[in-house]
Amino acid sequence: MARSSDYQSASKPHRERGKQIRSLIKQVLSDEGIPVHSVTHRVKTEGSASAKIDASPNRYGSFGDLHDLLGVRVITHLATEVDAVVALLRKEFDVDGKRSVDKIADLNADEFGYRSYHLIVKLKDDRAALAEWRIFAGIYFEIQVRSILQHAWAEIEHDLGYKSSVDVPQEIHRRFARLAGILELADDEFVRLTKDAKSHARKTDSAVKRGVNVPVDRDSVRSLATSSSAVRTADAYIADQLGWALLAEPSSEYATLRAKELREVGLDTIADVDREMSRHGERVARFAVAWFEHSLPASRADDEYMFMGQNEADDDDDEYERTITPGVSLFYLYLHLLMELEGDEFDSAPADPNEDFDEEDYETNDLRRVEFRRVHREVFGGGPSGTGF
């Protein structure tokens, strides 16, 4: 009973401040622009804490001696991001260098296996002096940092209980080591792929802006949306007519969907897209505006629809700031060309006129489809359209 009481007393600050510590770490990572896969925390259970004390009685005399009653785990996407996270944490917290462990450096050159940083830290004095942190002043906790693949290895190894070569036959241990090596190679390959993808994006952006014809893909569509005169003119017209703000650039997800659609209607290169936008840009823009206005509720202040990029304004303002994503005209160009290709077989209409669409987001309601075709016919019913607005 006494031991249980000691645990409750020692773990109280961790239980009360665990979520706050996690939020603090997420915030400092966000402020530095370091994206991570996840940040989680846990408070060691009484049973687990007791077992650790019993296993090392000369090292731990009480629950208060445990430096990992609170554990925070930061999982990065790439192995190379681990160092950036650790460097930031060393700057933001007071790190106990003697008890912190770099398990990556601990591995011999011919070894593979569990790889991560274990930092033993406490709040720096200036932060610990703040009222909301005083209960946590001087208290150490552990932060583990590793990549997704490093995490996968550690979790599998832990779940199977294979922590050392004496746990299992040598052959099984050797196979574990081989798998760890494969994961390490995969981690390295993901790093190289990320670098190559960024390089491709830079080269594609430069090529599109110089007028070089390149295939339609996510990166070329992102660049086209912000550099093509025909696309920018159509997007600006849509935003102006609706009174919405035009964002600076489309998201990668948005550009990916637009690229997929443009290829679906036979536009395989940026020159193809620019050609069709030059031919149809004016009416594509008017088509988009007409359908937006037809689809939106009459009262925009009391709107249950959610639009991509929409942000709430100040609390005392009943209106929302609505935004248009660059490249929205490409979506309506796609719809126009798709309707020309399919004719009477076209049986879809966008359920939300300013969203990241996929096939499940198309409205197949008969009345909505009829209205969509009517709006399209009213705009495109005449002859070829010029580019002037």
mmCIF file of C-alpha atoms in Angstrom:
data_model
loop_
_atom_site.group_PDB
_atom_site.id
_atom_site.type_symbol
_atom_site.label_atom_id
_atom_site.label_comp_id
_atom_site.label_asym_id
_atom_site.label_seq_id
_atom_site.Cartn_x
_atom_site.Cartn_y
_atom_site.Cartn_z
ATOM 1 C CA MET A 1 0.000 0.000 0.000
ATOM 2 C CA ALA A 2 2.839 2.351 0.894
ATOM 3 C CA ARG A 3 4.545 1.652 -2.392
ATOM 4 C CA SER A 4 1.346 2.393 -4.305
ATOM 5 C CA SER A 5 1.038 5.690 -2.461
ATOM 6 C CA ASP A 6 4.643 6.530 -3.375
ATOM 7 C CA TYR A 7 3.864 5.823 -7.041
ATOM 8 C CA GLN A 8 0.799 8.080 -6.996
ATOM 9 C CA SER A 9 2.829 10.896 -5.468
ATOM 10 C CA ALA A 10 5.802 10.504 -7.850
ATOM 11 C CA SER A 11 3.670 10.164 -10.994
ATOM 12 C CA LYS A 12 1.216 12.990 -10.210
ATOM 13 C CA PRO A 13 3.190 15.748 -12.002
ATOM 14 C CA HIS A 14 3.594 13.484 -15.043
ATOM 15 C CA ARG A 15 -0.088 12.630 -15.168
ATOM 16 C CA GLU A 16 -1.078 16.268 -14.802
ATOM 17 C CA ARG A 17 1.457 17.697 -17.258
ATOM 18 C CA GLY A 18 2.015 14.885 -19.767
ATOM 19 C CA LYS A 19 -0.359 16.304 -22.365
ATOM 20 C CA GLN A 20 1.059 19.771 -21.811
ATOM 21 C CA ILE A 21 4.613 18.530 -22.371
ATOM 22 C CA ARG A 22 3.518 16.761 -25.561
ATOM 23 C CA SER A 23 1.792 19.928 -26.790
ATOM 24 C CA LEU A 24 4.901 21.968 -25.993
ATOM 25 C CA ILE A 25 7.103 19.656 -28.065
ATOM 26 C CA LYS A 26 4.641 19.704 -30.961
ATOM 27 C CA GLN A 27 4.576 23.491 -30.819
ATOM 28 C CA VAL A 28 8.359 23.988 -30.841
ATOM 29 C CA LEU A 29 8.640 21.567 -33.769
ATOM 30 C CA SER A 30 5.911 23.435 -35.637
ATOM 31 C CA ASP A 31 7.500 26.805 -34.916
ATOM 32 C CA GLU A 32 10.756 25.581 -36.468
ATOM 33 C CA GLY A 33 8.942 24.160 -39.485
ATOM 34 C CA ILE A 34 9.979 20.569 -38.744
ATOM 35 C CA PRO A 35 7.181 18.213 -39.832
ATOM 36 C CA VAL A 36 6.960 14.908 -37.974
ATOM 37 C CA HIS A 37 4.751 11.855 -38.235
ATOM 38 C CA SER A 38 3.556 11.924 -34.627
ATOM 39 C CA VAL A 39 4.236 13.054 -31.068
ATOM 40 C CA THR A 40 2.809 10.839 -28.321
ATOM 41 C CA HIS A 41 3.299 10.405 -24.594
ATOM 42 C CA ARG A 42 2.689 7.864 -21.848
ATOM 43 C CA VAL A 43 3.087 7.679 -18.077
ATOM 44 C CA LYS A 44 4.735 4.456 -16.973
ATOM 45 C CA THR A 45 2.286 2.207 -15.108
ATOM 46 C CA GLU A 46 2.855 1.298 -11.499
ATOM 47 C CA GLY A 47 3.572 -2.314 -12.429
ATOM 48 C CA SER A 48 6.114 -1.351 -15.081
ATOM 49 C CA ALA A 49 7.776 1.188 -12.782
ATOM 50 C CA SER A 50 7.959 -1.326 -9.911
ATOM 51 C CA ALA A 51 9.517 -3.935 -12.191
ATOM 52 C CA LYS A 52 12.193 -1.473 -13.275
ATOM 53 C CA ILE A 53 13.056 -0.627 -9.662
ATOM 54 C CA ASP A 54 13.161 -4.310 -8.683
ATOM 55 C CA ALA A 55 15.450 -5.094 -11.619
ATOM 56 C CA SER A 56 17.987 -2.405 -10.603
ATOM 57 C CA PRO A 57 17.670 -1.806 -6.831
ATOM 58 C CA ASN A 58 21.158 -0.332 -6.604
ATOM 59 C CA ARG A 59 20.291 2.264 -9.250
ATOM 60 C CA TYR A 60 16.718 3.134 -8.322
ATOM 61 C CA GLY A 61 15.652 3.485 -4.695
ATOM 62 C CA SER A 62 12.179 4.893 -5.342
ATOM 63 C CA PHE A 63 9.730 5.897 -8.062
ATOM 64 C CA GLY A 64 11.096 9.425 -7.893
ATOM 65 C CA ASP A 65 14.483 8.140 -9.100
ATOM 66 C CA LEU A 66 13.039 6.957 -12.420
ATOM 67 C CA HIS A 67 13.833 9.354 -15.239
ATOM 68 C CA ASP A 68 11.277 7.840 -17.605
ATOM 69 C CA LEU A 69 8.058 7.887 -15.588
ATOM 70 C CA LEU A 70 6.931 10.226 -18.350
ATOM 71 C CA GLY A 71 7.975 9.216 -21.838
ATOM 72 C CA VAL A 72 7.407 11.257 -25.007
ATOM 73 C CA ARG A 73 7.979 9.705 -28.418
ATOM 74 C CA VAL A 74 8.646 11.754 -31.546
ATOM 75 C CA ILE A 75 8.456 9.784 -34.791
ATOM 76 C CA THR A 76 9.839 11.433 -37.914
ATOM 77 C CA HIS A 77 9.132 10.532 -41.508
ATOM 78 C CA LEU A 78 12.784 10.192 -42.491
ATOM 79 C CA ALA A 79 15.910 9.094 -40.675
ATOM 80 C CA THR A 80 17.674 12.338 -41.627
ATOM 81 C CA GLU A 81 14.984 14.329 -39.791
ATOM 82 C CA VAL A 82 15.901 12.672 -36.492
ATOM 83 C CA ASP A 83 19.048 14.790 -36.110
ATOM 84 C CA ALA A 84 17.117 18.029 -36.720
ATOM 85 C CA VAL A 85 14.552 17.097 -34.069
ATOM 86 C CA VAL A 86 17.233 16.122 -31.535
ATOM 87 C CA ALA A 87 19.144 19.361 -32.143
ATOM 88 C CA LEU A 88 15.986 21.398 -31.521
ATOM 89 C CA LEU A 89 15.114 19.469 -28.357
ATOM 90 C CA ARG A 90 18.637 20.017 -27.021
ATOM 91 C CA LYS A 91 18.104 23.749 -27.511
ATOM 92 C CA GLU A 92 14.649 23.842 -25.920
ATOM 93 C CA PHE A 93 15.258 21.576 -22.914
ATOM 94 C CA ASP A 94 17.944 21.025 -20.300
ATOM 95 C CA VAL A 95 19.458 17.696 -21.391
ATOM 96 C CA ASP A 96 21.186 15.300 -19.011
ATOM 97 C CA GLY A 97 24.056 14.230 -21.225
ATOM 98 C CA LYS A 98 25.241 11.419 -18.953
ATOM 99 C CA ARG A 99 21.914 9.606 -18.953
ATOM 100 C CA SER A 100 20.884 10.399 -22.537
ATOM 101 C CA VAL A 101 21.677 7.673 -25.041
ATOM 102 C CA ASP A 102 22.252 7.733 -28.781
ATOM 103 C CA LYS A 103 21.371 4.138 -29.595
ATOM 104 C CA ILE A 104 22.253 4.776 -33.233
ATOM 105 C CA ALA A 105 25.853 5.581 -32.330
ATOM 106 C CA ASP A 106 25.963 2.642 -29.915
ATOM 107 C CA LEU A 107 25.656 0.139 -32.755
ATOM 108 C CA ASN A 108 28.875 -1.337 -34.069
ATOM 109 C CA ALA A 109 29.702 -0.946 -37.751
ATOM 110 C CA ASP A 110 28.547 -4.509 -38.450
ATOM 111 C CA GLU A 111 25.380 -4.332 -36.323
ATOM 112 C CA PHE A 112 21.776 -3.499 -37.109
ATOM 113 C CA GLY A 113 18.811 -3.239 -34.819
ATOM 114 C CA TYR A 114 17.018 -0.875 -32.453
ATOM 115 C CA ARG A 115 17.957 2.677 -33.444
ATOM 116 C CA SER A 116 16.804 5.847 -31.729
ATOM 117 C CA TYR A 117 17.775 8.725 -29.509
ATOM 118 C CA HIS A 118 16.790 8.617 -25.840
ATOM 119 C CA LEU A 119 17.094 12.102 -24.370
ATOM 120 C CA ILE A 120 16.692 12.588 -20.619
ATOM 121 C CA VAL A 121 15.561 16.164 -20.157
ATOM 122 C CA LYS A 122 13.940 18.650 -17.808
ATOM 123 C CA LEU A 123 12.477 22.092 -18.359
ATOM 124 C CA LYS A 124 14.921 24.959 -18.563
ATOM 125 C CA ASP A 125 14.865 27.300 -15.580
ATOM 126 C CA ASP A 126 13.153 30.181 -17.393
ATOM 127 C CA ARG A 127 10.243 27.991 -18.496
ATOM 128 C CA ALA A 128 10.053 26.119 -15.186
ATOM 129 C CA ALA A 129 9.636 29.472 -13.383
ATOM 130 C CA LEU A 130 6.334 30.110 -15.160
ATOM 131 C CA ALA A 131 3.240 29.460 -13.045
ATOM 132 C CA GLU A 132 1.844 26.773 -15.317
ATOM 133 C CA TRP A 133 5.100 24.793 -15.209
ATOM 134 C CA ARG A 134 6.184 25.100 -11.555
ATOM 135 C CA ILE A 135 4.795 21.689 -10.647
ATOM 136 C CA PHE A 136 7.179 20.216 -13.232
ATOM 137 C CA ALA A 137 10.292 22.175 -12.250
ATOM 138 C CA GLY A 138 13.355 19.975 -11.787
ATOM 139 C CA ILE A 139 11.568 16.808 -12.917
ATOM 140 C CA TYR A 140 13.277 14.685 -15.552
ATOM 141 C CA PHE A 141 11.474 12.800 -18.302
ATOM 142 C CA GLU A 142 12.467 10.902 -21.423
ATOM 143 C CA ILE A 143 12.042 11.844 -25.083
ATOM 144 C CA GLN A 144 12.591 9.140 -27.709
ATOM 145 C CA VAL A 145 13.204 10.232 -31.297
ATOM 146 C CA ARG A 146 13.253 7.848 -34.242
ATOM 147 C CA SER A 147 12.008 7.465 -37.803
ATOM 148 C CA ILE A 148 8.931 5.526 -38.836
ATOM 149 C CA LEU A 149 10.982 2.560 -40.018
ATOM 150 C CA GLN A 150 13.149 2.629 -36.899
ATOM 151 C CA HIS A 151 9.928 2.656 -34.896
ATOM 152 C CA ALA A 152 8.563 -0.301 -36.867
ATOM 153 C CA TRP A 153 11.677 -2.318 -36.088
ATOM 154 C CA ALA A 154 11.602 -1.462 -32.385
ATOM 155 C CA GLU A 155 7.905 -2.291 -32.035
ATOM 156 C CA ILE A 156 8.206 -5.647 -33.803
ATOM 157 C CA GLU A 157 11.284 -6.576 -31.808
ATOM 158 C CA HIS A 158 9.578 -5.564 -28.576
ATOM 159 C CA ASP A 159 6.312 -7.380 -29.325
ATOM 160 C CA LEU A 160 8.141 -10.598 -30.150
ATOM 161 C CA GLY A 161 10.371 -10.282 -27.098
ATOM 162 C CA TYR A 162 13.634 -10.611 -29.076
ATOM 163 C CA LYS A 163 15.859 -8.079 -27.329
ATOM 164 C CA SER A 164 19.187 -9.870 -27.489
ATOM 165 C CA SER A 165 20.971 -12.817 -29.053
ATOM 166 C CA VAL A 166 20.350 -14.977 -25.974
ATOM 167 C CA ASP A 167 16.563 -14.698 -26.350
ATOM 168 C CA VAL A 168 16.382 -16.771 -29.525
ATOM 169 C CA PRO A 169 18.445 -19.247 -31.543
ATOM 170 C CA GLN A 170 21.364 -17.757 -33.432
ATOM 171 C CA GLU A 171 19.727 -18.340 -36.846
ATOM 172 C CA ILE A 172 16.617 -16.366 -35.900
ATOM 173 C CA HIS A 173 18.738 -13.617 -34.385
ATOM 174 C CA ARG A 174 20.753 -13.451 -37.621
ATOM 175 C CA ARG A 175 17.562 -13.120 -39.669
ATOM 176 C CA PHE A 176 16.413 -10.290 -37.414
ATOM 177 C CA ALA A 177 19.692 -8.521 -38.048
ATOM 178 C CA ARG A 178 19.243 -8.964 -41.812
ATOM 179 C CA LEU A 179 15.754 -7.475 -41.652
ATOM 180 C CA ALA A 180 17.061 -4.543 -39.628
ATOM 181 C CA GLY A 181 19.665 -3.962 -42.322
ATOM 182 C CA ILE A 182 16.943 -3.964 -44.985
ATOM 183 C CA LEU A 183 14.952 -1.393 -43.008
ATOM 184 C CA GLU A 184 18.038 0.776 -42.708
ATOM 185 C CA LEU A 185 18.565 0.590 -46.460
ATOM 186 C CA ALA A 186 14.889 1.452 -46.983
ATOM 187 C CA ASP A 187 15.273 4.460 -44.697
ATOM 188 C CA ASP A 188 18.238 5.635 -46.767
ATOM 189 C CA GLU A 189 16.303 5.098 -50.006
ATOM 190 C CA PHE A 190 13.369 7.157 -48.740
ATOM 191 C CA VAL A 191 15.814 9.973 -48.003
ATOM 192 C CA ARG A 192 17.210 9.794 -51.530
ATOM 193 C CA LEU A 193 13.710 9.630 -53.038
ATOM 194 C CA THR A 194 12.695 12.719 -51.089
ATOM 195 C CA LYS A 195 15.737 14.618 -52.341
ATOM 196 C CA ASP A 196 15.075 13.493 -55.920
ATOM 197 C CA ALA A 197 11.406 14.495 -55.681
ATOM 198 C CA LYS A 198 12.343 17.980 -54.473
ATOM 199 C CA SER A 199 14.910 18.261 -57.243
ATOM 200 C CA HIS A 200 12.296 17.233 -59.818
ATOM 201 C CA ALA A 201 9.887 19.855 -58.485
ATOM 202 C CA ARG A 202 12.518 22.596 -58.774
ATOM 203 C CA LYS A 203 13.552 21.574 -62.288
ATOM 204 C CA THR A 204 9.939 21.267 -63.435
ATOM 205 C CA ASP A 205 9.028 24.668 -62.031
ATOM 206 C CA SER A 206 11.983 26.233 -63.829
ATOM 207 C CA ALA A 207 11.113 24.481 -67.102
ATOM 208 C CA VAL A 208 7.447 25.523 -67.025
ATOM 209 C CA LYS A 209 8.340 29.140 -66.279
ATOM 210 C CA ARG A 210 10.831 29.129 -69.182
ATOM 211 C CA GLY A 211 8.167 27.809 -71.540
ATOM 212 C CA VAL A 212 9.678 24.345 -71.894
ATOM 213 C CA ASN A 213 7.059 21.689 -72.596
ATOM 214 C CA VAL A 214 6.969 18.995 -69.902
ATOM 215 C CA PRO A 215 4.584 16.138 -69.057
ATOM 216 C CA VAL A 216 1.530 16.791 -66.924
ATOM 217 C CA ASP A 217 2.177 15.718 -63.341
ATOM 218 C CA ARG A 218 1.711 17.126 -59.869
ATOM 219 C CA ASP A 219 4.730 19.412 -60.022
ATOM 220 C CA SER A 220 4.083 20.780 -63.506
ATOM 221 C CA VAL A 221 0.440 21.497 -62.661
ATOM 222 C CA ARG A 222 1.461 23.338 -59.481
ATOM 223 C CA SER A 223 3.822 25.484 -61.517
ATOM 224 C CA LEU A 224 1.344 26.000 -64.355
ATOM 225 C CA ALA A 225 -1.339 27.188 -61.921
ATOM 226 C CA THR A 226 0.873 30.069 -60.800
ATOM 227 C CA SER A 227 2.730 30.905 -64.033
ATOM 228 C CA SER A 228 0.384 30.338 -66.996
ATOM 229 C CA SER A 229 -1.226 33.574 -68.153
ATOM 230 C CA ALA A 230 -4.364 31.736 -69.326
ATOM 231 C CA VAL A 231 -4.812 29.863 -66.043
ATOM 232 C CA ARG A 232 -4.032 32.875 -63.851
ATOM 233 C CA THR A 233 -6.459 35.075 -65.814
ATOM 234 C CA ALA A 234 -9.266 32.520 -65.503
ATOM 235 C CA ASP A 235 -8.600 31.922 -61.787
ATOM 236 C CA ALA A 236 -8.450 35.670 -61.088
ATOM 237 C CA TYR A 237 -11.774 36.188 -62.888
ATOM 238 C CA ILE A 238 -13.444 33.443 -60.813
ATOM 239 C CA ALA A 239 -12.092 34.878 -57.559
ATOM 240 C CA ASP A 240 -13.073 38.433 -58.498
ATOM 241 C CA GLN A 241 -16.606 37.516 -59.532
ATOM 242 C CA LEU A 242 -17.211 35.576 -56.327
ATOM 243 C CA GLY A 243 -15.452 38.105 -54.121
ATOM 244 C CA TRP A 244 -13.144 35.440 -52.710
ATOM 245 C CA ALA A 245 -9.397 35.615 -52.112
ATOM 246 C CA LEU A 246 -7.072 33.765 -54.489
ATOM 247 C CA LEU A 247 -4.464 31.729 -52.604
ATOM 248 C CA ALA A 248 -0.780 31.934 -53.496
ATOM 249 C CA GLU A 249 -0.400 28.342 -54.682
ATOM 250 C CA PRO A 250 -2.241 25.025 -54.799
ATOM 251 C CA SER A 251 -1.500 22.190 -52.415
ATOM 252 C CA SER A 252 0.305 19.098 -53.644
ATOM 253 C CA GLU A 253 -2.886 17.062 -53.150
ATOM 254 C CA TYR A 254 -4.924 19.508 -55.222
ATOM 255 C CA ALA A 255 -2.349 19.520 -58.030
ATOM 256 C CA THR A 256 -2.211 15.715 -58.024
ATOM 257 C CA LEU A 257 -5.956 15.460 -58.591
ATOM 258 C CA ARG A 258 -5.913 18.059 -61.345
ATOM 259 C CA ALA A 259 -3.023 16.277 -63.089
ATOM 260 C CA LYS A 260 -4.913 12.974 -62.995
ATOM 261 C CA GLU A 261 -8.015 14.603 -64.492
ATOM 262 C CA LEU A 262 -6.150 16.451 -67.250
ATOM 263 C CA ARG A 263 -4.494 13.238 -68.377
ATOM 264 C CA GLU A 264 -7.896 11.539 -68.315
ATOM 265 C CA VAL A 265 -9.128 13.898 -71.052
ATOM 266 C CA GLY A 266 -6.004 13.505 -73.174
ATOM 267 C CA LEU A 267 -3.932 16.491 -72.028
ATOM 268 C CA ASP A 268 -0.563 14.841 -71.516
ATOM 269 C CA THR A 269 1.745 17.848 -71.644
ATOM 270 C CA ILE A 270 1.710 21.367 -70.285
ATOM 271 C CA ALA A 271 1.547 22.674 -73.861
ATOM 272 C CA ASP A 272 -1.679 20.687 -74.339
ATOM 273 C CA VAL A 273 -3.183 22.261 -71.243
ATOM 274 C CA ASP A 274 -2.085 25.775 -72.160
ATOM 275 C CA ARG A 275 -3.526 25.332 -75.646
ATOM 276 C CA GLU A 276 -6.937 24.276 -74.324
ATOM 277 C CA MET A 277 -6.971 27.013 -71.698
ATOM 278 C CA SER A 278 -6.181 29.570 -74.409
ATOM 279 C CA ARG A 279 -9.108 28.242 -76.447
ATOM 280 C CA HIS A 280 -11.656 27.826 -73.669
ATOM 281 C CA GLY A 281 -10.362 29.911 -70.754
ATOM 282 C CA GLU A 282 -12.977 32.660 -70.872
ATOM 283 C CA ARG A 283 -15.966 30.343 -70.927
ATOM 284 C CA VAL A 284 -14.366 27.904 -68.480
ATOM 285 C CA ALA A 285 -14.134 30.774 -66.002
ATOM 286 C CA ARG A 286 -17.720 31.885 -66.628
ATOM 287 C CA PHE A 287 -18.851 28.252 -66.322
ATOM 288 C CA ALA A 288 -17.113 27.968 -62.940
ATOM 289 C CA VAL A 289 -18.672 31.182 -61.642
ATOM 290 C CA ALA A 290 -22.135 30.204 -62.870
ATOM 291 C CA TRP A 291 -21.966 26.809 -61.165
ATOM 292 C CA PHE A 292 -20.530 28.258 -57.942
ATOM 293 C CA GLU A 293 -23.351 30.762 -57.739
ATOM 294 C CA HIS A 294 -25.941 28.133 -58.577
ATOM 295 C CA SER A 295 -24.592 25.712 -55.964
ATOM 296 C CA LEU A 296 -23.941 28.026 -53.030
ATOM 297 C CA PRO A 297 -26.683 28.695 -50.482
ATOM 298 C CA ALA A 298 -28.369 32.063 -50.780
ATOM 299 C CA SER A 299 -27.157 33.142 -47.342
ATOM 300 C CA ARG A 300 -23.372 32.817 -47.244
ATOM 301 C CA ALA A 301 -23.195 33.822 -43.575
ATOM 302 C CA ASP A 302 -25.268 30.812 -42.594
ATOM 303 C CA ASP A 303 -23.486 28.259 -44.727
ATOM 304 C CA GLU A 304 -23.256 24.599 -43.760
ATOM 305 C CA TYR A 305 -20.980 23.830 -46.698
ATOM 306 C CA MET A 306 -17.243 23.660 -46.082
ATOM 307 C CA PHE A 307 -14.868 24.877 -48.755
ATOM 308 C CA MET A 308 -11.197 24.192 -49.152
ATOM 309 C CA GLY A 309 -9.120 26.996 -47.673
ATOM 310 C CA GLN A 310 -12.073 28.560 -45.869
ATOM 311 C CA ASN A 311 -11.077 30.262 -42.625
ATOM 312 C CA GLU A 312 -13.182 31.720 -39.861
ATOM 313 C CA ALA A 313 -12.817 35.459 -39.426
ATOM 314 C CA ASP A 314 -12.831 37.284 -36.097
ATOM 315 C CA ASP A 315 -15.410 36.171 -33.548
ATOM 316 C CA ASP A 316 -17.380 39.398 -34.006
ATOM 317 C CA ASP A 317 -17.574 38.906 -37.768
ATOM 318 C CA ASP A 318 -20.380 36.733 -39.063
ATOM 319 C CA GLU A 319 -18.720 36.228 -42.419
ATOM 320 C CA TYR A 320 -16.157 33.647 -43.432
ATOM 321 C CA GLU A 321 -13.106 34.404 -45.525
ATOM 322 C CA ARG A 322 -13.521 32.203 -48.566
ATOM 323 C CA THR A 323 -10.623 31.364 -50.786
ATOM 324 C CA ILE A 324 -10.064 30.031 -54.268
ATOM 325 C CA THR A 325 -7.207 27.661 -54.990
ATOM 326 C CA PRO A 326 -5.001 28.489 -57.991
ATOM 327 C CA GLY A 327 -5.766 25.990 -60.737
ATOM 328 C CA VAL A 328 -9.499 25.824 -59.990
ATOM 329 C CA SER A 329 -10.104 26.761 -63.638
ATOM 330 C CA LEU A 330 -8.239 23.599 -64.652
ATOM 331 C CA PHE A 331 -10.906 21.564 -62.916
ATOM 332 C CA TYR A 332 -13.677 23.234 -64.900
ATOM 333 C CA LEU A 333 -11.665 22.847 -68.094
ATOM 334 C CA TYR A 334 -11.505 19.134 -67.304
ATOM 335 C CA LEU A 335 -15.268 18.983 -66.724
ATOM 336 C CA HIS A 336 -15.947 20.772 -69.991
ATOM 337 C CA LEU A 337 -13.670 18.471 -72.003
ATOM 338 C CA LEU A 338 -15.071 15.405 -70.240
ATOM 339 C CA MET A 339 -18.602 16.446 -71.151
ATOM 340 C CA GLU A 340 -17.547 16.893 -74.780
ATOM 341 C CA LEU A 341 -15.937 13.455 -74.805
ATOM 342 C CA GLU A 342 -18.759 11.583 -73.090
ATOM 343 C CA GLY A 343 -21.730 13.498 -74.484
ATOM 344 C CA ASP A 344 -24.985 12.034 -73.232
ATOM 345 C CA GLU A 345 -23.065 9.454 -71.215
ATOM 346 C CA PHE A 346 -21.757 12.143 -68.860
ATOM 347 C CA ASP A 347 -23.639 11.562 -65.625
ATOM 348 C CA SER A 348 -21.794 13.450 -62.872
ATOM 349 C CA ALA A 349 -21.742 16.855 -61.266
ATOM 350 C CA PRO A 350 -19.377 18.159 -58.551
ATOM 351 C CA ALA A 351 -20.982 18.068 -55.140
ATOM 352 C CA ASP A 352 -18.780 20.902 -53.849
ATOM 353 C CA PRO A 353 -17.415 23.388 -56.404
ATOM 354 C CA ASN A 354 -14.174 24.202 -54.620
ATOM 355 C CA GLU A 355 -12.952 20.973 -53.036
ATOM 356 C CA ASP A 356 -10.242 18.382 -53.607
ATOM 357 C CA PHE A 357 -12.319 16.000 -55.690
ATOM 358 C CA ASP A 358 -11.994 12.331 -56.213
ATOM 359 C CA GLU A 359 -14.409 9.926 -57.820
ATOM 360 C CA GLU A 360 -16.452 9.473 -54.648
ATOM 361 C CA ASP A 361 -17.185 13.199 -54.408
ATOM 362 C CA TYR A 362 -19.249 13.508 -57.565
ATOM 363 C CA GLU A 363 -22.961 14.065 -57.087
ATOM 364 C CA THR A 364 -25.109 11.690 -59.129
ATOM 365 C CA ASN A 365 -28.465 13.107 -58.041
ATOM 366 C CA ASP A 366 -30.569 13.381 -61.207
ATOM 367 C CA LEU A 367 -31.785 16.930 -60.567
ATOM 368 C CA ARG A 368 -28.286 18.202 -59.763
ATOM 369 C CA ARG A 369 -26.892 16.536 -62.887
ATOM 370 C CA VAL A 370 -29.584 18.141 -65.047
ATOM 371 C CA GLU A 371 -28.850 21.557 -63.546
ATOM 372 C CA PHE A 372 -25.115 21.102 -64.065
ATOM 373 C CA ARG A 373 -25.589 20.269 -67.734
ATOM 374 C CA ARG A 374 -27.958 23.219 -68.120
ATOM 375 C CA VAL A 375 -25.406 25.656 -66.678
ATOM 376 C CA HIS A 376 -22.725 24.229 -68.947
ATOM 377 C CA ARG A 377 -24.963 24.476 -72.018
ATOM 378 C CA GLU A 378 -25.850 28.096 -71.271
ATOM 379 C CA VAL A 379 -22.181 29.062 -71.091
ATOM 380 C CA PHE A 380 -20.780 26.900 -73.887
ATOM 381 C CA GLY A 381 -23.765 26.970 -76.212
ATOM 382 C CA GLY A 382 -22.152 29.409 -78.661
ATOM 383 C CA GLY A 383 -19.133 29.117 -80.936
ATOM 384 C CA PRO A 384 -15.423 29.104 -80.073
ATOM 385 C CA SER A 385 -14.466 31.315 -77.154
ATOM 386 C CA GLY A 386 -11.661 33.843 -77.091
ATOM 387 C CA THR A 387 -9.399 34.626 -74.163
ATOM 388 C CA GLY A 388 -10.551 38.159 -73.330
ATOM 389 C CA PHE A 389 -12.695 38.803 -70.243
#
